[in-house]
PDB file of C-alpha atoms in Angstrom:
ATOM      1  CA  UNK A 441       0.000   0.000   0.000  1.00 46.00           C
ATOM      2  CA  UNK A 442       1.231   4.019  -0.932  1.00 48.00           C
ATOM      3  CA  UNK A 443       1.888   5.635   1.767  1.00 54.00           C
ATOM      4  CA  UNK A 444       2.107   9.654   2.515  1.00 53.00           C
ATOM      5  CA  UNK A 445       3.208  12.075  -0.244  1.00 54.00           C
ATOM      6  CA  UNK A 446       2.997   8.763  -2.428  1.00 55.00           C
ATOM      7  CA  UNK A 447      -0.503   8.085  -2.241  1.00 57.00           C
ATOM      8  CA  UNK A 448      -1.187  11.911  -2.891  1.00 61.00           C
ATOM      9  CA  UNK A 449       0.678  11.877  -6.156  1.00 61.00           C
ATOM     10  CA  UNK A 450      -1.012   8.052  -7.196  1.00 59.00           C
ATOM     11  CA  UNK A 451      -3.893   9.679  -6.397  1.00 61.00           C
ATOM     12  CA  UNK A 452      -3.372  12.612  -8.562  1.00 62.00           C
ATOM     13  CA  UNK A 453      -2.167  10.911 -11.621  1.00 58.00           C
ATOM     14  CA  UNK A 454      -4.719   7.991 -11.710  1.00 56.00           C
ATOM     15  CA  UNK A 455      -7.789  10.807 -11.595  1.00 58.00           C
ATOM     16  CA  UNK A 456      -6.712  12.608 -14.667  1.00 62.00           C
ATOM     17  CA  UNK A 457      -6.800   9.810 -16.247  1.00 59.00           C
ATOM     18  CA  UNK A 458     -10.328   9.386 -15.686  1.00 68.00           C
ATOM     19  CA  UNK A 459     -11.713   6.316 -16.903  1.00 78.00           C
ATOM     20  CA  UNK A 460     -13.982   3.609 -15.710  1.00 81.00           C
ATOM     21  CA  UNK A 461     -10.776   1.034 -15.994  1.00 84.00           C
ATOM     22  CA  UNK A 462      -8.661   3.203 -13.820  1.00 84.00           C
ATOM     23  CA  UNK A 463     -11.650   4.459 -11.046  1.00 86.00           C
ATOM     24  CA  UNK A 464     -12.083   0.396 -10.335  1.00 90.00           C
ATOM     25  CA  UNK A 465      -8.373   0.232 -10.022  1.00 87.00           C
ATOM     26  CA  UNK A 466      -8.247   3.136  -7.363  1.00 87.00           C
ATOM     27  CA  UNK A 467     -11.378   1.355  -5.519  1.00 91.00           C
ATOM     28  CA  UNK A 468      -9.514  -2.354  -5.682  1.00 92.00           C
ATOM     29  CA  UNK A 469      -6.667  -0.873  -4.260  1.00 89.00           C
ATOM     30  CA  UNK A 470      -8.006   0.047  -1.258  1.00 92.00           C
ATOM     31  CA  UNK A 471      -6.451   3.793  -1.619  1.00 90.00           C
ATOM     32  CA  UNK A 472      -9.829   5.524  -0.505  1.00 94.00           C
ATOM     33  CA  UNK A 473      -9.975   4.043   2.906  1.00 95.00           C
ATOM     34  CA  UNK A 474      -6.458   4.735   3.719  1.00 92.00           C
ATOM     35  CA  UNK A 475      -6.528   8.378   2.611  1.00 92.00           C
ATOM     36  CA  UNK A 476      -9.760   8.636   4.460  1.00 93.00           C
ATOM     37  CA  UNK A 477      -7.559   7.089   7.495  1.00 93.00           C
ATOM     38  CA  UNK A 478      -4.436   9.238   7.230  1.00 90.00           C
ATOM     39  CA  UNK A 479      -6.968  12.021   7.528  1.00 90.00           C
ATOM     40  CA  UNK A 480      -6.319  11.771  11.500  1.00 85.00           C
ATOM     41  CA  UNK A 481      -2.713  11.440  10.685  1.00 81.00           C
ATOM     42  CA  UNK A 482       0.642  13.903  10.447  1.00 78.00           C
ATOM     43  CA  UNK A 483       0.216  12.781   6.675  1.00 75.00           C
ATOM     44  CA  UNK A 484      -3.376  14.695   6.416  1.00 81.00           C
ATOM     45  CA  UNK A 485      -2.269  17.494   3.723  1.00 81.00           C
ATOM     46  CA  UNK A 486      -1.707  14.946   1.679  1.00 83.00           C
ATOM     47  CA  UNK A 487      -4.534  12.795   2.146  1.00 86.00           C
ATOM     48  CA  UNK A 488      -6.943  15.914   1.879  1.00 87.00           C
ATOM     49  CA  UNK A 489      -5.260  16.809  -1.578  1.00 85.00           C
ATOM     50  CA  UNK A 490      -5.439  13.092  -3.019  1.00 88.00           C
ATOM     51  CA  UNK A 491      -9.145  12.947  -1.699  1.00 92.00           C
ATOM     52  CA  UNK A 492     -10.017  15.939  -3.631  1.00 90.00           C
ATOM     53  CA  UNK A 493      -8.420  15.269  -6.984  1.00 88.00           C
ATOM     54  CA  UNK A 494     -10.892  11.681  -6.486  1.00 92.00           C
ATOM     55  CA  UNK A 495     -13.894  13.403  -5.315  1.00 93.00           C
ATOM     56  CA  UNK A 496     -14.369  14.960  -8.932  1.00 91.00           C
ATOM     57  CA  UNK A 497     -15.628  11.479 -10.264  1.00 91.00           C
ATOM     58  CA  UNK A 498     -18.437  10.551  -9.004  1.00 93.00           C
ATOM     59  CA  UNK A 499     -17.752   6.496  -8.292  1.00 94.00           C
ATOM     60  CA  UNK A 500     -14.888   7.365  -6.226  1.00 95.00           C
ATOM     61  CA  UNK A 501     -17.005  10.560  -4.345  1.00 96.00           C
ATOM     62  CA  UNK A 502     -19.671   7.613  -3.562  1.00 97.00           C
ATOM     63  CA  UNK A 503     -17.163   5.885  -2.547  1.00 97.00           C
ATOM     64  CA  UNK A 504     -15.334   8.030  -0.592  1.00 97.00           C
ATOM     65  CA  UNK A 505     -18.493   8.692   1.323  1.00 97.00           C
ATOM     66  CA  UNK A 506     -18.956   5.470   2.075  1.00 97.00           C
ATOM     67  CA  UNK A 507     -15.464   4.972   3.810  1.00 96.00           C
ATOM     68  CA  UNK A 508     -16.928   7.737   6.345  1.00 94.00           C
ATOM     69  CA  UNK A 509     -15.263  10.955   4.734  1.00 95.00           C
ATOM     70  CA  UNK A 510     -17.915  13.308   5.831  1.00 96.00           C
ATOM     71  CA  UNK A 511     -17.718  13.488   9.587  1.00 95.00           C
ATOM     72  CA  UNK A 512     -13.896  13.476   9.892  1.00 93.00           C
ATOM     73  CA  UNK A 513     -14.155  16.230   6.957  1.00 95.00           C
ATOM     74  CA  UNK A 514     -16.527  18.340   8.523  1.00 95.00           C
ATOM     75  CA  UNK A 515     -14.729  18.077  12.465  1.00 92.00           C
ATOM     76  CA  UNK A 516     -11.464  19.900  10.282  1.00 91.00           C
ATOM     77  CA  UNK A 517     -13.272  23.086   9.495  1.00 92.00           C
ATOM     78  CA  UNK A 518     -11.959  25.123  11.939  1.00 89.00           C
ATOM     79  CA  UNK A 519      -8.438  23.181  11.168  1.00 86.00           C
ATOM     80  CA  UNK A 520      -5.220  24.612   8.717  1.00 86.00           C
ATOM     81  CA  UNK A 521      -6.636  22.654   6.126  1.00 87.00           C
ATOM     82  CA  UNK A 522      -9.674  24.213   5.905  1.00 93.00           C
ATOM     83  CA  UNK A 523      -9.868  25.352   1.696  1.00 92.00           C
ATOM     84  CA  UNK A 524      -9.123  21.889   1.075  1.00 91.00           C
ATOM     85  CA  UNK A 525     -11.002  20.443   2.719  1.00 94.00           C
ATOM     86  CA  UNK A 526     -14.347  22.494   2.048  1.00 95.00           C
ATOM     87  CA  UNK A 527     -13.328  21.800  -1.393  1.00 94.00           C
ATOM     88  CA  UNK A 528     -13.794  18.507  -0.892  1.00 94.00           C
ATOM     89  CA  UNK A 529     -16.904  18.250   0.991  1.00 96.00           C
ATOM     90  CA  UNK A 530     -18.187  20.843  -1.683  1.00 95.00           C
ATOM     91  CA  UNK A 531     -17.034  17.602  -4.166  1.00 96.00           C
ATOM     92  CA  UNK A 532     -18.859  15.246  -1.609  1.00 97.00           C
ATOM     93  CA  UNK A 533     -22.006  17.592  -1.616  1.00 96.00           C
ATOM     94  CA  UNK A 534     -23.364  16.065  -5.111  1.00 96.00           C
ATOM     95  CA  UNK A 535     -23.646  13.057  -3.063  1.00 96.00           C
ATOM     96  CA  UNK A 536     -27.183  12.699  -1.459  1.00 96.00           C
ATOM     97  CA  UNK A 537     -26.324  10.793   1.253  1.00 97.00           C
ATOM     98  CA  UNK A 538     -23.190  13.128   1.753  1.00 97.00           C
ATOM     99  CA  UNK A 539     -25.595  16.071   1.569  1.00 97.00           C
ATOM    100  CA  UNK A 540     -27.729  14.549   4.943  1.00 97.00           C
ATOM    101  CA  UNK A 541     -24.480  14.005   7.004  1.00 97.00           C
ATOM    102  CA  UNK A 542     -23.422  17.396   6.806  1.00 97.00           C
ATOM    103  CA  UNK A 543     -26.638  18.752   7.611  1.00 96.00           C
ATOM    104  CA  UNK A 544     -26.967  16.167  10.383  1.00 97.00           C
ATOM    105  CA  UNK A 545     -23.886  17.054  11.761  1.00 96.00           C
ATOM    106  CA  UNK A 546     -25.358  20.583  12.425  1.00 95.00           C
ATOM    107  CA  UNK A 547     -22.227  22.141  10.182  1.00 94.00           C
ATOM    108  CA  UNK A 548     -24.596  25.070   9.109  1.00 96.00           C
ATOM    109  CA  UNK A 549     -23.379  27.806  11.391  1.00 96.00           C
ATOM    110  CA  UNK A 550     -19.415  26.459  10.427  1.00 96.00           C
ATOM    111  CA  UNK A 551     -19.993  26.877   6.601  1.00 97.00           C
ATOM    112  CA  UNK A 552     -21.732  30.352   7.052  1.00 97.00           C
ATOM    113  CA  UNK A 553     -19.078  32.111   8.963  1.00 96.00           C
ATOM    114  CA  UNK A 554     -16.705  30.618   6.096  1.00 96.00           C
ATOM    115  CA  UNK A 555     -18.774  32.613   3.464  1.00 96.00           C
ATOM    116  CA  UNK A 556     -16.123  35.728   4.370  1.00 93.00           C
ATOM    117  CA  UNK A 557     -13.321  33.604   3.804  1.00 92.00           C
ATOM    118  CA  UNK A 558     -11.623  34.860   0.965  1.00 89.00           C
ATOM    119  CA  UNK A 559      -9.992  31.348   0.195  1.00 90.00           C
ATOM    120  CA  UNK A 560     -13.356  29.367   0.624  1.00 93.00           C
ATOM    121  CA  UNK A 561     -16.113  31.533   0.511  1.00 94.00           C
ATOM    122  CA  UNK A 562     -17.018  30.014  -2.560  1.00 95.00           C
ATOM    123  CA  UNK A 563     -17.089  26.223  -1.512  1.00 95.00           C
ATOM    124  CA  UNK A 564     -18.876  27.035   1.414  1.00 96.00           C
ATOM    125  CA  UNK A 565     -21.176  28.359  -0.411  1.00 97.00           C
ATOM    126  CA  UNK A 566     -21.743  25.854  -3.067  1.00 96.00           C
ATOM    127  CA  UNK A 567     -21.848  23.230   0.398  1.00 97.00           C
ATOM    128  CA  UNK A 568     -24.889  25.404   1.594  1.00 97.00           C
ATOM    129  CA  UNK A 569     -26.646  25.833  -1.375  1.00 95.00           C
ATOM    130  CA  UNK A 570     -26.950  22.138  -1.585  1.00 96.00           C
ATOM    131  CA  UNK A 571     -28.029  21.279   1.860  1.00 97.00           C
ATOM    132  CA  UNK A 572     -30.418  23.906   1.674  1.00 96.00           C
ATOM    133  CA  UNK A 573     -31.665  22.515  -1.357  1.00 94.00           C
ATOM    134  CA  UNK A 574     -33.180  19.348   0.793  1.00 94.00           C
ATOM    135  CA  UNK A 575     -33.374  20.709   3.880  1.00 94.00           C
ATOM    136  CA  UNK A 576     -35.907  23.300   5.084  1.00 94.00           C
ATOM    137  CA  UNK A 577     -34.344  23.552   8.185  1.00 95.00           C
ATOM    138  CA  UNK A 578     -31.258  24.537   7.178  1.00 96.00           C
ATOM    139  CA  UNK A 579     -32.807  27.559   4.816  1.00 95.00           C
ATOM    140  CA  UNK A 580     -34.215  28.390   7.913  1.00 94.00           C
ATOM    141  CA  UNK A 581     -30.706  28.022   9.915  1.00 96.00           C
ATOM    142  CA  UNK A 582     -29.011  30.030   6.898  1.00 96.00           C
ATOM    143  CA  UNK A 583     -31.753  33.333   7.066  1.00 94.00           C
ATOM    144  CA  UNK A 584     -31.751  33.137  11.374  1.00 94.00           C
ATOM    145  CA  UNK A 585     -27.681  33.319  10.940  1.00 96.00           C
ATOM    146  CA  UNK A 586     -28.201  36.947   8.578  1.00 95.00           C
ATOM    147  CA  UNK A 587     -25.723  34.686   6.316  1.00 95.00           C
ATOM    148  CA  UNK A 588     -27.767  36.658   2.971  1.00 95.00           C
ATOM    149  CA  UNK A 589     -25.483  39.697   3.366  1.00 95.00           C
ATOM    150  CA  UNK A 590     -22.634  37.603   2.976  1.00 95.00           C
ATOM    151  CA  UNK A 591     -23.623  35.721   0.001  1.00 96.00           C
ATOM    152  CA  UNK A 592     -24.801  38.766  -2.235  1.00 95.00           C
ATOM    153  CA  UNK A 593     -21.092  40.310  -1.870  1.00 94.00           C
ATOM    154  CA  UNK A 594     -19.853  36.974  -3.542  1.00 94.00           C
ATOM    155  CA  UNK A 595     -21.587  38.085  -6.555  1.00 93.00           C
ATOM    156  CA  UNK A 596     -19.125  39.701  -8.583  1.00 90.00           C
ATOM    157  CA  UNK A 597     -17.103  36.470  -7.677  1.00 90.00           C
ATOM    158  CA  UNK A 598     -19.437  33.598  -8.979  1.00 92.00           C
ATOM    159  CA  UNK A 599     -22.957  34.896  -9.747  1.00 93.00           C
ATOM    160  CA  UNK A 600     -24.269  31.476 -11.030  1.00 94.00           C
ATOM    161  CA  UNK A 601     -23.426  29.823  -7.968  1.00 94.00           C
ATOM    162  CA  UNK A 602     -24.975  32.644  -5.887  1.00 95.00           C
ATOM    163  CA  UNK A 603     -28.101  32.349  -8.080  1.00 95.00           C
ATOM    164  CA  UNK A 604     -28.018  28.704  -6.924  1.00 94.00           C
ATOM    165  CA  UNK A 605     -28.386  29.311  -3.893  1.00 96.00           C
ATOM    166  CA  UNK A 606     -30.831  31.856  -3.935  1.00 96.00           C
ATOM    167  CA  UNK A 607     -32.831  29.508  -6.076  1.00 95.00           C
ATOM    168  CA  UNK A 608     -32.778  26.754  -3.249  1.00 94.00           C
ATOM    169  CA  UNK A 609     -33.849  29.465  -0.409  1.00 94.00           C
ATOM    170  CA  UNK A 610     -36.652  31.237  -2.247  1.00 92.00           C
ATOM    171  CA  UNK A 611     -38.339  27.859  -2.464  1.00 87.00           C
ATOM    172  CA  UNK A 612     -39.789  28.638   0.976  1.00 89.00           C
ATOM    173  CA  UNK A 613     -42.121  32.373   1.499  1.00 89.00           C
ATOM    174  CA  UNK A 614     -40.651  32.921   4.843  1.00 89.00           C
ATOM    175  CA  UNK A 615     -37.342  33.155   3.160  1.00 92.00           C
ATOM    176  CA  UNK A 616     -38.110  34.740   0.057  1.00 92.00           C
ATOM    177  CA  UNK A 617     -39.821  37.613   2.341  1.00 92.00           C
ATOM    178  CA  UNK A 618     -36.114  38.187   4.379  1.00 93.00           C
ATOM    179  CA  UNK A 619     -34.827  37.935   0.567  1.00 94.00           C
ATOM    180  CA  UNK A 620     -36.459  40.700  -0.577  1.00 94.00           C
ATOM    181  CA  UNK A 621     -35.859  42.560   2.637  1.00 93.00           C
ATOM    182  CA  UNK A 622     -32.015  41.697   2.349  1.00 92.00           C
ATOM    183  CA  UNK A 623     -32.423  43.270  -1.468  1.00 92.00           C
ATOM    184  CA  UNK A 624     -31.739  40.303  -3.007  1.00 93.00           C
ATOM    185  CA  UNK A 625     -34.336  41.096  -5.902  1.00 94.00           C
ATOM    186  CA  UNK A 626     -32.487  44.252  -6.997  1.00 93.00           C
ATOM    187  CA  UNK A 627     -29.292  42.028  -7.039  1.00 93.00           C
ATOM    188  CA  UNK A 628     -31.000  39.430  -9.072  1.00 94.00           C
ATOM    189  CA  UNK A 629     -31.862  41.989 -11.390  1.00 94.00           C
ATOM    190  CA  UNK A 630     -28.542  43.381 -11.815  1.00 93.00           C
ATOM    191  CA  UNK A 631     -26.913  40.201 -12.442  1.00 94.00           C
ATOM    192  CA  UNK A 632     -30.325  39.892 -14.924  1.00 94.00           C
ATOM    193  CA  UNK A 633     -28.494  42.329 -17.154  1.00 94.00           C
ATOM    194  CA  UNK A 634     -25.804  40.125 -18.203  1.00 93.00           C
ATOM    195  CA  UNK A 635     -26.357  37.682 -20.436  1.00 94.00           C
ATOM    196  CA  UNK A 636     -24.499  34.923 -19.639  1.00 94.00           C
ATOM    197  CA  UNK A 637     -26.312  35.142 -16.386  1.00 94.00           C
ATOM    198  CA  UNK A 638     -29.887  36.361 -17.894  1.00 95.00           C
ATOM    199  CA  UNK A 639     -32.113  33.087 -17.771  1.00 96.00           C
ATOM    200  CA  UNK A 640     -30.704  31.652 -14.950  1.00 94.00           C
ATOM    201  CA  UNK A 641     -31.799  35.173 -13.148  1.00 94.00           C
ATOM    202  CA  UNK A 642     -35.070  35.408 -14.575  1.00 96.00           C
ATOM    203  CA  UNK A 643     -36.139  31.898 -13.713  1.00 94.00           C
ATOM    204  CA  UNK A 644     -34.934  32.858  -9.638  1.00 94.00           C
ATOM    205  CA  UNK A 645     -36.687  36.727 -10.094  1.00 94.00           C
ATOM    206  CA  UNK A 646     -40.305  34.125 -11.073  1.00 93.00           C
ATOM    207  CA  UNK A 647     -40.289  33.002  -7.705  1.00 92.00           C
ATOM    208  CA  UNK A 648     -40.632  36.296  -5.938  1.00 90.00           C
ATOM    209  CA  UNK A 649     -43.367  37.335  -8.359  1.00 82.00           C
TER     210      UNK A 649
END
């Protein structure tokens, strides 16, 4: 078995490559559980970078939920390693099941105070916008922590993955009606004006009408 920087740069290499052939090979190998592992080890820069380059395909994010990923991912948010590994878990997010153990593990709060994080504001977001997506509670959780503000000034950054998110939280009235209090609609409208952004705008700006 790889071990340290090795498995990081076997990791690296094999998930350019890409292909069904050489995600089996990863999973036969037993690489996932070990990086998952030497998360709680001195070795854990590496294992967060090799998990990240495999989180992109979706057989090995499935399976790297299934080795347990999410709750030793989510207790190193407030860690040194914390763009990595929200960059991850914002891999592991397209994942269901990965979706409900990061909600369950009441992570909410962590991932809004990360929005002002210049590093990874964005994958917080992206995180959040997802879990909000199946979760009422946590829309709720999101517009109790005032985390709107915070999103809106990432506009300029990413606007589709702010729409996103905006999308998921205007699904319920009681958060459409802080929305439009925050002045989310006159943001929505701006980003409206550009057309890359235009439909993907309009279709949020239907739900407040």
């Amino acid at each position: 078995m790889l071990e340290g920087s090795g498995r990081s740069a076997a990791a690296k290499i094999l998930s350019r490559i890409g292909s069904e052939e050489t995600d089996q090979c990863i999973i036969g190998s037993g690489m996932i559980p070990a990086l998952v592992a030497a998360l709680q080890g001195s070795d854990a820069g590496s294992a967060h970078f090799a998990l990240g380059r495999l989180a992109s395909r979706e057989i090995l994010r499935n399976c790297i939920v299934s080795c347990n990923a999410v709750k030793s991912l989510v207790a190193m948010l407030d860690g040194p390693h914390v763009n990595q590994v929200t960059a991850t878990l914002g891999w592991l997010s397209e994942n269901e099941v990965a979706v409900a153990e990061i909600f369950n593990l009441n992570v909410v709060p962590a991932l809004v105070k990360l929005l002002e994080n210049n590093e990874c504001g964005i994958s917080a977001l992206n995180i959040l916008g997802r879990v909000c997506e199946k979760e009422a509670a946590a829309r709720a959780e999101v517009i109790q922590l005032n985390a709107i503000p915070a999103v809106l000034r990432l506009t300029d950054k990413r606007p589709f993955d702010v729409l996103e998110f905006l999308y998921a939280l205007a699904q319920d009235d009681a958060c459409r009606q802080t929305l439009i209090a925050a002045d989310a609609v006159s943001k929505l409208a701006e980003i409206q004006k550009n057309e890359a952004t235009r439909d993907w705008a309009t279709n949020v700006l239907k739900l407040f009408s």
